[in-house]
Amino acid sequence: MDRRLLIAANWKMHPAPKGFDAKDSAYRSMKDVDVIVFPGFLDLRRCVDAGLVTGAQWGHAETNGAHTGDVSMEMIKEAGATHVLCGHSERRRNYGETDALIRSQVEAALAQGLQPILCVGETEEERKAGKEKSVIERQLKGMPAGIIVAYEPVWAIGTGHVAEAGDAQAMHAFIRSLVPDGNSARILYGGSMTGANAKDLLSQPDIDGGLVGGASLKPDDFANIVAAAQGVKKN
Ligand code: PGA
């Protein structure tokens, strides 16, 4: 099973970068590499209309209801998005999202025909205590087949402190052994990925792409990450 490389841009609560919608923008999928953008909700349709493969950064598990300020998977699908992030560590930390809640979001996304990207990852304390594998095991427990997983060690997100490629590879191999469709599942790395470190990470056998935050807001750096993914083959 050939796993196409995937580079995802998580713009978080930032405006869409200038020129994102240009014909030759770095945010368009390439011959060998899938590129997906995750804009803020208000920019979602602009990205769809520009012909970019677009995902939402979050979605509610219920179809509709009295949930002020929230957006459902159905609404995301209606807006033309195809992917959704579930369980990003900023949501787990800022809103206390639990594994059970995140599992219901993943299931709701699949039910709508959206592709969920489930984010997992340990904190620095958990790693220091040697608990990184048990944390990932808990976060993946009961997750259905058909998901993309992003391994994002919390200590590497937005810190400039990228994981060693060998350490990341070991965690990716572990994740692959746990997900139901391990051989075909795409597993992305996230956490301070840049044009400078992407090649090293993406060359690892079980790293199938990246979920990129800070560097995805700089079109040139993002283009370097996508370029690093070109020509890398996984099977
Ligand atoms: P970062 O963020 O690339 O800025 O570390 C990654 C993410 O949170 O998805």
mmCIF file of C-alpha atoms and ligand atoms in Angstrom:
data_model
loop_
_atom_site.group_PDB
_atom_site.id
_atom_site.type_symbol
_atom_site.label_atom_id
_atom_site.label_comp_id
_atom_site.label_asym_id
_atom_site.label_seq_id
_atom_site.Cartn_x
_atom_site.Cartn_y
_atom_site.Cartn_z
ATOM 1 C CA MET A 1 0.000 0.000 0.000
ATOM 2 C CA ASP A 2 1.521 3.252 -1.172
ATOM 3 C CA ARG A 3 1.114 6.071 1.341
ATOM 4 C CA ARG A 4 1.176 9.466 -0.368
ATOM 5 C CA LEU A 5 2.974 12.160 1.553
ATOM 6 C CA LEU A 6 0.705 14.764 3.118
ATOM 7 C CA ILE A 7 1.691 18.216 4.342
ATOM 8 C CA ALA A 8 -1.002 20.033 6.316
ATOM 9 C CA ALA A 9 -0.968 23.744 7.173
ATOM 10 C CA ASN A 10 -2.584 24.537 10.527
ATOM 11 C CA TRP A 11 -3.081 28.299 10.533
ATOM 12 C CA LYS A 12 -4.649 28.225 14.015
ATOM 13 C CA MET A 13 -6.162 31.638 14.970
ATOM 14 C CA HIS A 14 -4.176 33.554 12.350
ATOM 15 C CA PRO A 15 -5.351 35.206 9.124
ATOM 16 C CA ALA A 16 -4.783 33.279 5.909
ATOM 17 C CA PRO A 17 -1.265 34.115 4.647
ATOM 18 C CA LYS A 18 -1.016 36.622 1.779
ATOM 19 C CA GLY A 19 -1.192 34.977 -1.628
ATOM 20 C CA PHE A 20 -2.658 31.720 -0.311
ATOM 21 C CA ASP A 21 -5.132 31.712 -3.208
ATOM 22 C CA ALA A 22 -2.634 32.417 -6.008
ATOM 23 C CA LYS A 23 -2.412 29.943 -8.884
ATOM 24 C CA ASP A 24 1.147 29.022 -7.919
ATOM 25 C CA SER A 25 0.650 29.217 -4.153
ATOM 26 C CA ALA A 26 2.575 26.826 -1.905
ATOM 27 C CA TYR A 27 -0.740 25.632 -0.473
ATOM 28 C CA ARG A 28 -1.814 23.694 -3.561
ATOM 29 C CA SER A 29 -1.386 19.913 -3.819
ATOM 30 C CA MET A 30 1.532 18.743 -5.967
ATOM 31 C CA LYS A 31 2.140 15.700 -8.114
ATOM 32 C CA ASP A 32 3.545 13.524 -5.309
ATOM 33 C CA VAL A 33 2.344 15.434 -2.268
ATOM 34 C CA ASP A 34 -1.101 16.180 -0.854
ATOM 35 C CA VAL A 35 -1.338 19.639 0.680
ATOM 36 C CA ILE A 36 -4.250 20.589 2.951
ATOM 37 C CA VAL A 37 -4.944 23.924 4.638
ATOM 38 C CA PHE A 38 -6.695 24.323 7.980
ATOM 39 C CA PRO A 39 -7.790 27.981 8.150
ATOM 40 C CA GLY A 40 -9.894 29.693 10.806
ATOM 41 C CA PHE A 41 -13.618 29.154 10.220
ATOM 42 C CA LEU A 42 -14.186 32.571 8.651
ATOM 43 C CA ASP A 43 -11.594 31.807 5.953
ATOM 44 C CA LEU A 44 -12.816 28.296 5.234
ATOM 45 C CA ARG A 45 -14.981 29.124 2.238
ATOM 46 C CA ARG A 46 -12.360 31.421 0.746
ATOM 47 C CA CYS A 47 -9.941 28.484 0.736
ATOM 48 C CA VAL A 48 -12.534 26.142 -0.754
ATOM 49 C CA ASP A 49 -13.409 28.733 -3.416
ATOM 50 C CA ALA A 50 -9.708 29.142 -4.235
ATOM 51 C CA GLY A 51 -9.614 25.422 -5.039
ATOM 52 C CA LEU A 52 -7.462 24.407 -2.052
ATOM 53 C CA VAL A 53 -8.018 21.122 -0.250
ATOM 54 C CA THR A 54 -9.432 22.491 2.981
ATOM 55 C CA GLY A 55 -10.095 21.225 6.470
ATOM 56 C CA ALA A 56 -11.550 22.607 9.693
ATOM 57 C CA GLN A 57 -9.521 22.883 12.889
ATOM 58 C CA TRP A 58 -12.353 21.478 14.998
ATOM 59 C CA GLY A 59 -15.919 20.191 14.711
ATOM 60 C CA HIS A 60 -18.752 19.378 17.128
ATOM 61 C CA ALA A 61 -19.894 15.771 17.445
ATOM 62 C CA GLU A 62 -23.597 16.639 17.287
ATOM 63 C CA THR A 63 -25.320 17.498 14.018
ATOM 64 C CA ASN A 64 -27.048 20.599 15.389
ATOM 65 C CA GLY A 65 -28.477 21.964 18.611
ATOM 66 C CA ALA A 66 -28.156 24.606 21.297
ATOM 67 C CA HIS A 67 -24.363 24.985 21.224
ATOM 68 C CA THR A 68 -23.590 28.676 20.981
ATOM 69 C CA GLY A 69 -20.376 29.385 19.126
ATOM 70 C CA ASP A 70 -19.824 25.840 17.873
ATOM 71 C CA VAL A 71 -19.789 24.406 14.347
ATOM 72 C CA SER A 72 -20.942 20.908 13.398
ATOM 73 C CA MET A 73 -19.289 18.387 11.098
ATOM 74 C CA GLU A 74 -22.317 18.697 8.829
ATOM 75 C CA MET A 75 -21.805 22.457 8.494
ATOM 76 C CA ILE A 76 -18.118 21.927 7.770
ATOM 77 C CA LYS A 77 -18.967 19.415 5.051
ATOM 78 C CA GLU A 78 -21.616 21.764 3.601
ATOM 79 C CA ALA A 79 -19.002 24.525 3.373
ATOM 80 C CA GLY A 80 -16.923 22.300 1.086
ATOM 81 C CA ALA A 81 -14.209 21.136 3.479
ATOM 82 C CA THR A 82 -13.009 17.543 3.307
ATOM 83 C CA HIS A 83 -10.898 17.145 6.463
ATOM 84 C CA VAL A 84 -11.100 18.016 10.143
ATOM 85 C CA LEU A 85 -8.570 18.081 12.983
ATOM 86 C CA CYS A 86 -9.682 16.254 16.115
ATOM 87 C CA GLY A 87 -8.001 16.357 19.509
ATOM 88 C CA HIS A 88 -5.380 19.025 18.853
ATOM 89 C CA SER A 89 -3.424 19.466 22.091
ATOM 90 C CA GLU A 90 -4.449 23.142 22.277
ATOM 91 C CA ARG A 91 -8.103 22.016 22.400
ATOM 92 C CA ARG A 92 -7.330 19.312 24.951
ATOM 93 C CA ARG A 93 -5.492 21.840 27.125
ATOM 94 C CA ASN A 94 -7.629 24.972 26.663
ATOM 95 C CA TYR A 95 -11.055 23.325 26.678
ATOM 96 C CA GLY A 96 -10.426 20.141 28.635
ATOM 97 C CA GLU A 97 -11.426 17.926 25.704
ATOM 98 C CA THR A 98 -11.363 14.295 26.816
ATOM 99 C CA ASP A 99 -10.452 11.190 24.824
ATOM 100 C CA ALA A 100 -14.123 10.104 24.868
ATOM 101 C CA LEU A 101 -15.301 13.465 23.511
ATOM 102 C CA ILE A 102 -12.618 13.420 20.824
ATOM 103 C CA ARG A 103 -13.603 9.891 19.818
ATOM 104 C CA SER A 104 -17.188 11.084 19.326
ATOM 105 C CA GLN A 105 -15.914 13.918 17.105
ATOM 106 C CA VAL A 106 -13.856 11.460 15.035
ATOM 107 C CA GLU A 107 -16.903 9.222 14.598
ATOM 108 C CA ALA A 108 -19.115 12.184 13.679
ATOM 109 C CA ALA A 109 -16.585 13.305 11.071
ATOM 110 C CA LEU A 110 -16.454 9.853 9.487
ATOM 111 C CA ALA A 111 -20.267 9.671 9.502
ATOM 112 C CA GLN A 112 -20.338 12.905 7.472
ATOM 113 C CA GLY A 113 -17.720 11.629 5.049
ATOM 114 C CA LEU A 114 -15.053 13.977 6.398
ATOM 115 C CA GLN A 115 -11.500 12.695 6.875
ATOM 116 C CA PRO A 116 -10.481 13.143 10.517
ATOM 117 C CA ILE A 117 -6.877 13.814 11.465
ATOM 118 C CA LEU A 118 -6.542 12.733 15.076
ATOM 119 C CA CYS A 119 -3.803 14.543 16.997
ATOM 120 C CA VAL A 120 -2.040 12.659 19.776
ATOM 121 C CA GLY A 121 1.057 13.419 21.807
ATOM 122 C CA GLU A 122 2.561 13.491 25.256
ATOM 123 C CA THR A 123 3.559 16.481 27.382
ATOM 124 C CA GLU A 124 7.107 17.098 28.517
ATOM 125 C CA GLU A 125 6.304 15.833 32.031
ATOM 126 C CA GLU A 126 4.778 12.663 30.657
ATOM 127 C CA ARG A 127 7.867 12.021 28.540
ATOM 128 C CA LYS A 128 10.190 12.707 31.473
ATOM 129 C CA ALA A 129 8.219 10.177 33.493
ATOM 130 C CA GLY A 130 8.610 7.596 30.695
ATOM 131 C CA LYS A 131 4.860 7.612 30.028
ATOM 132 C CA GLU A 132 4.867 8.694 26.371
ATOM 133 C CA LYS A 133 3.739 5.316 25.027
ATOM 134 C CA SER A 134 0.995 4.776 27.590
ATOM 135 C CA VAL A 135 -0.383 8.271 26.879
ATOM 136 C CA ILE A 136 -0.528 7.577 23.130
ATOM 137 C CA GLU A 137 -2.094 4.185 23.773
ATOM 138 C CA ARG A 138 -4.838 5.839 25.846
ATOM 139 C CA GLN A 139 -5.451 8.558 23.234
ATOM 140 C CA LEU A 140 -5.795 5.957 20.444
ATOM 141 C CA LYS A 141 -7.925 3.483 22.396
ATOM 142 C CA GLY A 142 -11.156 2.559 20.609
ATOM 143 C CA MET A 143 -10.476 4.819 17.630
ATOM 144 C CA PRO A 144 -12.069 3.552 14.412
ATOM 145 C CA ALA A 145 -10.224 2.583 11.222
ATOM 146 C CA GLY A 146 -9.920 5.119 8.437
ATOM 147 C CA ILE A 147 -8.303 7.951 10.356
ATOM 148 C CA ILE A 148 -5.103 9.881 9.731
ATOM 149 C CA VAL A 149 -3.045 10.312 12.911
ATOM 150 C CA ALA A 150 -0.769 13.250 13.702
ATOM 151 C CA TYR A 151 1.864 12.581 16.340
ATOM 152 C CA GLU A 152 2.457 15.957 17.953
ATOM 153 C CA PRO A 153 4.562 15.866 21.113
ATOM 154 C CA VAL A 154 3.214 18.809 23.111
ATOM 155 C CA TRP A 155 6.716 19.945 24.103
ATOM 156 C CA ALA A 156 7.596 20.372 20.407
ATOM 157 C CA ILE A 157 4.584 22.487 19.412
ATOM 158 C CA GLY A 158 5.428 26.121 18.795
ATOM 159 C CA THR A 159 8.645 25.814 20.812
ATOM 160 C CA GLY A 160 11.273 25.444 18.070
ATOM 161 C CA HIS A 161 12.272 22.274 19.897
ATOM 162 C CA VAL A 162 11.678 19.632 17.212
ATOM 163 C CA ALA A 163 11.769 15.925 18.104
ATOM 164 C CA GLU A 164 14.875 13.972 17.053
ATOM 165 C CA ALA A 165 14.014 12.158 13.826
ATOM 166 C CA GLY A 166 14.889 8.783 15.378
ATOM 167 C CA ASP A 167 12.708 9.410 18.450
ATOM 168 C CA ALA A 168 9.819 10.539 16.253
ATOM 169 C CA GLN A 169 10.235 7.444 14.053
ATOM 170 C CA ALA A 170 10.051 5.173 17.123
ATOM 171 C CA MET A 171 6.773 6.784 18.191
ATOM 172 C CA HIS A 172 5.348 6.575 14.672
ATOM 173 C CA ALA A 173 6.161 2.867 14.453
ATOM 174 C CA PHE A 174 4.464 2.396 17.820
ATOM 175 C CA ILE A 175 1.368 4.291 16.627
ATOM 176 C CA ARG A 176 1.278 2.210 13.439
ATOM 177 C CA SER A 177 1.228 -0.941 15.553
ATOM 178 C CA LEU A 178 -1.852 0.353 17.410
ATOM 179 C CA VAL A 179 -4.146 1.756 14.707
ATOM 180 C CA PRO A 180 -6.577 -0.725 13.139
ATOM 181 C CA ASP A 181 -5.385 -0.234 9.538
ATOM 182 C CA GLY A 182 -1.739 0.350 10.410
ATOM 183 C CA ASN A 183 -0.150 -0.540 7.074
ATOM 184 C CA SER A 184 -2.207 1.917 5.086
ATOM 185 C CA ALA A 185 -2.814 4.636 7.710
ATOM 186 C CA ARG A 186 -0.969 7.884 7.181
ATOM 187 C CA ILE A 187 0.828 9.128 10.277
ATOM 188 C CA LEU A 188 2.026 12.737 10.270
ATOM 189 C CA TYR A 189 4.572 14.409 12.517
ATOM 190 C CA GLY A 190 3.780 17.816 14.060
ATOM 191 C CA GLY A 191 5.830 20.116 16.284
ATOM 192 C CA SER A 192 8.238 22.819 15.050
ATOM 193 C CA MET A 193 8.613 21.317 11.570
ATOM 194 C CA THR A 194 10.424 23.748 9.238
ATOM 195 C CA GLY A 195 12.026 23.729 5.823
ATOM 196 C CA ALA A 196 15.333 23.022 7.578
ATOM 197 C CA ASN A 197 14.334 19.862 9.460
ATOM 198 C CA ALA A 198 11.572 18.463 7.223
ATOM 199 C CA LYS A 199 13.736 16.236 5.022
ATOM 200 C CA ASP A 200 15.275 14.449 7.991
ATOM 201 C CA LEU A 201 11.853 13.737 9.511
ATOM 202 C CA LEU A 202 10.068 12.849 6.268
ATOM 203 C CA SER A 203 12.802 10.353 5.311
ATOM 204 C CA GLN A 204 11.884 8.161 8.290
ATOM 205 C CA PRO A 205 9.997 5.048 7.181
ATOM 206 C CA ASP A 206 6.882 5.648 9.297
ATOM 207 C CA ILE A 207 6.582 9.440 8.950
ATOM 208 C CA ASP A 208 4.129 10.098 6.121
ATOM 209 C CA GLY A 209 3.973 13.866 6.264
ATOM 210 C CA GLY A 210 3.670 16.836 8.560
ATOM 211 C CA LEU A 211 1.131 18.944 10.412
ATOM 212 C CA VAL A 212 2.739 22.358 10.366
ATOM 213 C CA GLY A 213 1.794 25.351 12.506
ATOM 214 C CA GLY A 214 4.197 28.315 12.676
ATOM 215 C CA ALA A 215 6.091 27.568 9.457
ATOM 216 C CA SER A 216 2.824 27.160 7.540
ATOM 217 C CA LEU A 217 2.152 30.896 7.944
ATOM 218 C CA LYS A 218 5.318 31.708 5.961
ATOM 219 C CA PRO A 219 4.654 30.661 2.364
ATOM 220 C CA ASP A 220 8.366 30.351 1.497
ATOM 221 C CA ASP A 221 9.189 28.128 4.436
ATOM 222 C CA PHE A 222 6.057 26.089 3.845
ATOM 223 C CA ALA A 223 7.059 25.658 0.184
ATOM 224 C CA ASN A 224 10.418 24.289 1.383
ATOM 225 C CA ILE A 225 8.630 21.692 3.511
ATOM 226 C CA VAL A 226 6.467 20.619 0.577
ATOM 227 C CA ALA A 227 9.599 20.482 -1.610
ATOM 228 C CA ALA A 228 11.287 18.242 0.978
ATOM 229 C CA ALA A 229 8.325 15.862 0.695
ATOM 230 C CA GLN A 230 8.575 15.657 -3.115
ATOM 231 C CA GLY A 231 9.985 12.409 -4.320
ATOM 232 C CA VAL A 232 9.847 10.726 -0.881
ATOM 233 C CA LYS A 233 8.067 7.372 -1.250
ATOM 234 C CA LYS A 234 6.479 5.227 1.462
ATOM 235 C CA ASN A 235 5.194 1.700 1.318
HETATM 236 P P1 PGA B 1 4.068 24.206 15.198
HETATM 237 O O1 PGA B 1 2.554 23.691 15.443
HETATM 238 O O2 PGA B 1 4.491 23.727 13.823
HETATM 239 O O3 PGA B 1 3.976 25.696 15.297
HETATM 240 O O4 PGA B 1 4.914 23.601 16.265
HETATM 241 C C1 PGA B 1 2.125 22.412 15.027
HETATM 242 C C2 PGA B 1 0.678 22.197 15.412
HETATM 243 O O5 PGA B 1 0.273 22.643 16.503
HETATM 244 O O6 PGA B 1 -0.096 21.583 14.674
#
